[in-house]
């Protein structure tokens, strides 16, 4: 017996992201044009190493103050004003990296100033001070489903009457520590990612990204155009780095979110990092649960923005839906054959759909899916 | 030469993964390394082993698929290293 999806619909009052392409509209436009922000760069930054695909805001080497801070200031400038961090307007911060690049820089350079923002809560405290947030800031981290957990938690806060509005804020910057880790696993190698493609060798790219969303209750005007209607979360707990070979973990999560769609016609934005087995298991589970629904993935263009990918890709989704023409980017970086015939290699028209399923998966066998509905 | 390389790999496996109850020569060349109930290695052990092999023999394993193929058994590891022209 598995838990059903949380059906706690909330409105999306605002949402944006920053990637190396720019804000969400610029990012969606770049993906629609089939562009990739990934470029081959040394896996250890200034310390060299093999060339691997990375999508970075700038040089990977950590600075004082942290090199990501100007990016986050740019993003935060677009957050609608509110008493963020107050009891009724809490902030949920999500990241899978926080300031680990600063910790790595400290171990290399022995400059204690890196420690001031290296640990997770210290890096969030820096943001709280910089952005003038109050003390009601909650922090989530669970590998690459992190942002989904933050969004699901925000919906629960709203439905429990514990908040009027919630700001979910997510960021992940690539460091030599993280890139080196994925490189040692041999999944971050010299090849560009081709999500859901059938090929001899899998590969991912790592990307940097930050995003925010303001979630509101639905009991009053104005009626939001976009809603997060449901969240499904599941952890198969099969192995640290491997999924159940039969895809049962993917199936549980996709079944739970499918049960919440209520007959809506949905398209699918998958996780699709570029690994072979993970991509195949995900695509097959989605195709079984949503026969004929087009599946797209954008990590071939953005790289894998790690714990923030769920919110970054949500912002891109909203920008694509909101742009004139309403075209959804296809699976950038991939060519056929693909592991299912539902994979959308080219952009497709959002007309005819009234919902989307957005998924993320993570180390440890964690799965997350959310239902986005739009009028 | 192959026997020397085989023993060197068997020894590396035992020392890297701290297999205290297994003598190097007791790992058959065709025994599956990953998923073997006797050896009990998992994918994190495989990661340690890959890094140890790269360091010991000065080779690069390029992808997770190549890693999985090479680490099928001691025999496939020997063949992999031979293909990279590693001498015992």
Coordinates of C-alpha atoms in Angstrom, one line a residue, chain A:
Chain A
X1 CA 0.0 0.0 0.0
X2 CA 1.5 3.3 -1.0
X3 CA 0.5 6.8 0.0
X4 CA -1.8 8.7 -2.5
X5 CA -0.7 12.0 -3.8
X6 CA -1.3 15.1 -1.8
X7 CA -4.2 16.9 -3.4
X8 CA -3.7 20.3 -1.8
X9 CA -4.2 22.7 -4.7
X10 CA -2.5 26.1 -4.4
X11 CA -2.1 29.1 -6.7
X12 CA 1.2 30.2 -8.3
X13 CA 1.2 33.9 -7.9
X14 CA 4.7 34.4 -9.2
X15 CA 7.5 32.2 -10.4
X16 CA 10.8 32.9 -12.2
X17 CA 14.3 31.4 -12.5
X18 CA 17.8 32.3 -13.6
X19 CA 19.9 30.0 -15.6
X20 CA 23.0 30.7 -17.7
X21 CA 20.4 31.6 -20.5
X22 CA 18.8 34.3 -18.3
X23 CA 15.4 34.5 -16.7
X24 CA 12.6 32.0 -17.3
X25 CA 11.3 33.6 -20.6
X26 CA 14.8 33.7 -22.0
X27 CA 15.5 30.2 -20.9
X28 CA 12.3 28.9 -22.4
X29 CA 13.1 30.7 -25.7
X30 CA 16.6 29.2 -25.8
X31 CA 15.2 25.7 -25.2
X32 CA 12.6 26.3 -27.9
X33 CA 15.4 27.2 -30.2
X34 CA 17.1 23.9 -29.3
X35 CA 20.1 25.7 -27.7
X36 CA 22.2 24.2 -24.9
X37 CA 24.0 26.2 -22.2
X38 CA 26.3 23.2 -21.6
X39 CA 30.0 23.6 -22.7
X40 CA 33.0 21.4 -22.0
X41 CA 34.9 22.7 -19.0
X42 CA 37.5 21.2 -16.6
X43 CA 35.7 19.1 -14.0
X44 CA 37.8 20.7 -11.1
X45 CA 37.7 24.3 -12.3
X46 CA 41.0 26.0 -11.9
X47 CA 42.5 22.7 -10.7
X48 CA 41.8 21.2 -14.2
X49 CA 40.8 17.6 -14.8
X50 CA 38.9 16.0 -17.6
X51 CA 36.5 18.2 -19.7
X52 CA 32.9 17.6 -18.8
X53 CA 29.6 19.4 -19.8
X54 CA 28.8 22.2 -17.4
X55 CA 26.3 25.1 -17.7
X56 CA 27.8 27.8 -15.5
X57 CA 27.0 31.4 -14.6
X58 CA 30.8 32.0 -14.6
X59 CA 34.1 30.4 -13.5
X60 CA 33.4 27.6 -11.1
X61 CA 36.0 28.7 -8.5
X62 CA 34.5 30.0 -5.3
X63 CA 35.0 33.6 -4.2
X64 CA 34.4 35.7 -1.1
X65 CA 31.6 36.6 -0.9
X66 CA 30.2 33.5 -2.7
X67 CA 30.1 33.9 -6.4
X68 CA 26.4 32.9 -6.5
X69 CA 25.3 35.9 -4.4
X70 CA 25.0 38.4 -7.3
X71 CA 22.9 35.9 -9.2
X72 CA 20.6 35.4 -6.3
X73 CA 20.2 39.2 -5.8
X74 CA 19.2 39.4 -9.5
X75 CA 16.6 36.7 -8.9
X76 CA 15.4 38.1 -5.6
X77 CA 14.7 41.5 -7.2
X78 CA 11.8 39.9 -9.0
X79 CA 10.1 38.5 -5.9
X80 CA 6.8 40.4 -5.2
X81 CA 7.1 42.5 -2.1
X82 CA 5.8 41.0 1.2
X83 CA 6.9 40.5 4.7
X84 CA 8.8 37.5 3.7
X85 CA 10.0 35.5 6.7
X86 CA 7.2 36.6 8.9
X87 CA 4.9 34.1 10.5
X88 CA 2.2 34.4 7.8
X89 CA 4.6 34.7 4.9
X90 CA 7.3 32.1 5.6
X91 CA 10.2 31.3 3.3
X92 CA 11.1 27.8 2.3
X93 CA 14.7 27.5 1.1
X94 CA 15.7 24.5 -0.9
X95 CA 19.1 23.4 -2.2
X96 CA 21.1 20.3 -2.5
X97 CA 24.5 22.1 -2.4
X98 CA 24.0 25.2 -0.3
X99 CA 27.6 26.5 0.2
X100 CA 29.5 23.3 -0.3
X101 CA 31.7 25.0 -2.9
X102 CA 32.8 27.3 -0.1
X103 CA 33.7 24.4 2.1
X104 CA 35.7 22.9 -0.7
X105 CA 37.5 26.2 -1.2
X106 CA 38.3 26.3 2.5
X107 CA 39.8 22.8 2.4
X108 CA 41.9 23.9 -0.5
X109 CA 42.9 27.4 0.4
X110 CA 42.6 27.3 4.2
X111 CA 40.9 30.7 4.1
X112 CA 38.5 30.8 7.0
X113 CA 36.3 33.4 5.4
X114 CA 34.8 30.7 3.2
X115 CA 33.4 29.0 6.3
X116 CA 31.1 31.9 7.1
X117 CA 28.7 30.7 4.4
X118 CA 29.8 27.2 3.8
X119 CA 27.5 25.1 5.9
X120 CA 23.8 24.8 4.8
X121 CA 22.3 26.9 7.6
X122 CA 25.1 29.5 7.4
X123 CA 24.5 29.9 3.6
X124 CA 20.7 30.4 4.3
X125 CA 21.4 32.8 7.1
X126 CA 23.5 34.8 4.6
X127 CA 20.5 35.0 2.2
X128 CA 18.1 35.9 5.1
X129 CA 20.3 38.9 6.0
X130 CA 21.0 39.9 2.4
X131 CA 17.3 39.8 1.4
X132 CA 15.8 41.2 4.7
X133 CA 13.8 38.1 5.4
X134 CA 12.4 37.5 8.9
X135 CA 13.1 34.5 11.0
X136 CA 10.4 32.2 9.6
X137 CA 12.7 30.5 7.1
X138 CA 12.6 26.7 6.7
X139 CA 15.3 24.7 5.0
X140 CA 14.9 21.5 2.9
X141 CA 17.4 19.3 1.3
X142 CA 16.9 15.9 -0.2
X143 CA 19.2 15.5 -3.2
X144 CA 17.5 16.1 -6.6
X145 CA 13.9 16.1 -5.4
X146 CA 14.6 18.9 -3.0
X147 CA 12.6 21.6 -4.7
X148 CA 9.6 19.3 -5.0
X149 CA 9.7 18.8 -1.3
X150 CA 9.8 22.5 -0.7
X151 CA 6.8 23.1 -2.9
X152 CA 4.8 20.3 -1.4
X153 CA 5.6 21.5 2.1
X154 CA 4.5 25.0 1.1
X155 CA 1.1 23.6 -0.1
X156 CA 0.7 21.9 3.2
X157 CA 1.5 25.1 5.2
X158 CA -1.2 26.9 3.2
X159 CA -3.8 24.2 3.6
X160 CA -3.1 23.8 7.3
X161 CA -3.9 27.5 7.7
X162 CA -0.3 28.2 8.9
X163 CA 0.5 30.7 6.2
X164 CA -1.2 33.1 3.9
X165 CA 1.6 33.1 1.2
X166 CA 4.8 31.1 1.0
X167 CA 7.9 31.9 -0.9
X168 CA 9.9 28.9 -2.1
X169 CA 13.4 29.9 -3.0
X170 CA 15.9 27.4 -4.5
X171 CA 19.5 27.6 -5.7
X172 CA 22.3 25.3 -6.7
X173 CA 25.7 26.2 -8.0
X174 CA 28.2 23.7 -9.3
X175 CA 31.5 23.3 -7.4
X176 CA 34.5 21.1 -8.0
X177 CA 33.4 19.0 -5.1
X178 CA 30.1 18.1 -6.7
X179 CA 31.3 17.9 -10.3
X180 CA 34.2 15.7 -9.1
X181 CA 31.8 13.4 -7.3
X182 CA 29.6 12.9 -10.3
X183 CA 32.7 12.5 -12.5
X184 CA 34.0 9.7 -10.2
X185 CA 30.7 7.9 -10.7
X186 CA 31.4 8.1 -14.5
X187 CA 28.0 9.5 -15.3
X188 CA 29.5 13.0 -15.7
X189 CA 31.9 12.2 -18.5
X190 CA 33.1 13.9 -21.7
X191 CA 29.9 13.3 -23.7
X192 CA 26.9 15.7 -23.9
X193 CA 23.7 14.4 -22.3
X194 CA 21.0 13.1 -24.6
X195 CA 18.0 12.4 -22.3
X196 CA 15.9 9.3 -23.2
X197 CA 18.1 8.5 -26.2
X198 CA 19.0 4.9 -26.8
X199 CA 22.8 4.9 -27.2
X200 CA 25.8 2.9 -25.9
X201 CA 26.9 5.3 -23.2
X202 CA 25.0 7.5 -20.9
X203 CA 26.1 10.9 -19.6
X204 CA 24.8 13.8 -17.7
X205 CA 25.7 17.5 -17.7
X206 CA 25.6 19.7 -14.6
X207 CA 24.0 23.1 -14.6
X208 CA 23.6 26.0 -12.3
X209 CA 20.2 27.5 -11.6
X210 CA 18.1 29.4 -9.1
X211 CA 14.4 29.9 -8.9
X212 CA 11.5 31.1 -6.8
X213 CA 7.7 30.6 -6.6
X214 CA 5.1 32.4 -4.5
X215 CA 2.3 30.1 -3.5
X216 CA -1.1 31.3 -2.4
X217 CA -4.4 29.8 -1.3
X218 CA -7.2 29.6 -3.8
X219 CA -10.0 31.0 -1.7
X220 CA -10.2 34.5 -3.1
X221 CA -9.6 36.7 -6.1
X222 CA -7.7 37.0 -8.3
X223 CA -8.0 33.5 -9.6
X224 CA -4.5 32.3 -10.5
X225 CA -4.0 31.1 -14.0
X226 CA -1.6 28.4 -12.9
X227 CA -2.1 26.0 -10.0
X228 CA 0.0 23.2 -8.4
X229 CA -2.8 20.8 -7.8
X230 CA -1.1 17.7 -6.4
X231 CA 2.2 16.3 -5.3
X232 CA 3.3 12.6 -5.2
X233 CA 6.4 11.6 -3.3
X234 CA 7.9 8.1 -2.9
X235 CA 11.2 6.6 -1.9
X236 CA 11.8 3.1 -3.0
X237 CA 14.9 2.8 -0.7
X238 CA 16.4 0.1 -2.9
X239 CA 20.0 1.4 -3.0
X240 CA 22.0 4.5 -2.6
X241 CA 22.8 4.9 -6.3
X242 CA 20.5 2.4 -8.1
X243 CA 16.8 2.0 -8.7
X244 CA 14.8 -1.2 -8.5
X245 CA 15.7 -2.8 -11.9
X246 CA 12.0 -3.4 -12.7
X247 CA 11.2 0.3 -12.4
X248 CA 8.7 -0.3 -9.5
X249 CA 9.8 2.8 -7.7
X250 CA 9.0 5.0 -10.7
X251 CA 5.7 3.2 -11.2
X252 CA 4.5 3.9 -7.6
X253 CA 5.1 7.7 -8.0
X254 CA 3.6 8.0 -11.5
X255 CA 0.5 6.0 -10.5
X256 CA 0.0 8.2 -7.5
X257 CA 0.1 11.4 -9.5
X258 CA -1.9 9.9 -12.3
X259 CA -4.7 9.2 -9.9
X260 CA -4.8 12.9 -9.1
X261 CA -5.1 14.2 -12.7
X262 CA -8.9 13.8 -12.7
X263 CA -9.1 13.2 -16.5
X264 CA -7.1 16.2 -17.5
X265 CA -5.1 16.0 -20.7
X266 CA -1.5 16.3 -19.6
X267 CA 1.9 16.5 -21.1
X268 CA 5.0 15.3 -19.2
X269 CA 8.2 17.1 -18.3
X270 CA 10.4 14.3 -17.0
X271 CA 13.6 14.3 -15.0
X272 CA 15.7 12.9 -17.9
X273 CA 19.3 13.5 -16.9
X274 CA 20.9 11.5 -19.6
X275 CA 21.7 8.3 -17.7
X276 CA 20.6 5.2 -19.7
X277 CA 18.9 3.1 -17.1
X278 CA 17.2 5.9 -15.1
X279 CA 16.0 7.5 -18.3
X280 CA 14.6 4.3 -19.7
X281 CA 12.8 3.3 -16.4
X282 CA 11.3 6.7 -16.1
X283 CA 10.1 7.0 -19.7
X284 CA 8.6 3.5 -19.6
X285 CA 6.8 4.1 -16.3
X286 CA 5.4 7.4 -17.6
X287 CA 4.4 5.9 -20.9
X288 CA 2.5 3.1 -19.2
X289 CA 0.7 5.5 -16.9
X290 CA 0.0 8.2 -19.5
X291 CA -0.3 6.5 -22.8
X292 CA 0.4 8.8 -25.7
X293 CA 1.2 11.8 -23.6
X294 CA 4.3 13.6 -24.9
X295 CA 7.4 13.4 -22.7
X296 CA 10.0 16.1 -22.8
X297 CA 13.2 16.8 -20.8
X298 CA 15.4 19.8 -20.7
X299 CA 18.6 18.8 -19.0
X300 CA 20.3 18.4 -22.3
X301 CA 20.0 22.2 -22.6
X302 CA 20.2 23.3 -19.0
X303 CA 22.3 20.6 -17.4
X304 CA 21.1 19.0 -14.3
X305 CA 20.5 21.8 -11.8
X306 CA 20.4 19.3 -9.0
X307 CA 18.2 20.0 -6.0
X308 CA 16.8 23.1 -7.7
X309 CA 15.8 21.4 -11.0
X310 CA 12.2 20.9 -10.0
X311 CA 11.6 24.6 -9.4
X312 CA 13.9 25.9 -12.2
X313 CA 12.0 23.6 -14.7
X314 CA 8.6 24.7 -13.3
X315 CA 9.5 28.3 -13.9
X316 CA 10.5 27.4 -17.5
X317 CA 7.3 25.5 -17.9
X318 CA 5.2 28.5 -16.9
X319 CA 7.2 30.8 -19.1
X320 CA 6.7 28.5 -22.1
X321 CA 3.0 28.3 -21.4
X322 CA 2.7 32.0 -21.0
X323 CA 4.6 32.9 -24.1
X324 CA 2.7 33.8 -27.3
X325 CA 2.0 30.5 -29.1
X326 CA 2.3 28.4 -26.0
X327 CA 5.0 26.1 -27.4
X328 CA 6.7 23.5 -25.1
X329 CA 10.4 22.9 -25.7
X330 CA 11.3 19.5 -26.9
X331 CA 14.1 17.2 -25.5
X332 CA 17.1 19.3 -26.3
X333 CA 20.3 17.4 -27.0
X334 CA 18.6 14.1 -28.0
X335 CA 18.0 12.4 -31.3
X336 CA 16.3 9.2 -32.0
X337 CA 16.0 6.4 -31.3
X338 CA 14.5 7.0 -27.9
X339 CA 13.5 4.6 -25.2
X340 CA 9.8 5.1 -25.7
X341 CA 8.0 6.5 -28.7
X342 CA 6.4 9.1 -26.5
X343 CA 9.6 11.2 -26.2
X344 CA 9.1 14.6 -27.8
X345 CA 12.3 15.5 -29.5
X346 CA 10.8 18.6 -31.1
X347 CA 8.8 21.4 -29.5
X348 CA 5.1 20.9 -29.4
X349 CA 1.9 22.9 -29.0
X350 CA 0.5 23.3 -25.5
X351 CA -3.0 23.8 -26.9
X352 CA -5.2 20.9 -26.2
X353 CA -3.7 20.2 -22.8
X354 CA -4.9 21.5 -19.5
X355 CA -2.3 20.2 -17.3
X356 CA 1.3 19.0 -17.0
X357 CA 3.1 16.4 -14.9
X358 CA 6.6 17.5 -13.8
X359 CA 8.9 14.9 -12.2
X360 CA 12.2 14.7 -10.5
X361 CA 14.2 11.7 -9.2
X362 CA 17.1 11.5 -6.9
X363 CA 19.8 9.4 -5.3
X364 CA 18.5 7.0 -2.7
X365 CA 15.5 6.0 -4.9
X366 CA 13.5 9.2 -4.2
X367 CA 10.8 10.1 -6.7
X368 CA 8.6 13.2 -6.9
X369 CA 5.9 14.4 -9.3
X370 CA 3.6 17.3 -9.3
X371 CA 0.5 18.2 -11.3
X372 CA 0.4 21.7 -12.8
X373 CA -3.0 22.8 -14.0
X374 CA -3.7 25.8 -16.2
X375 CA -6.9 27.3 -17.5

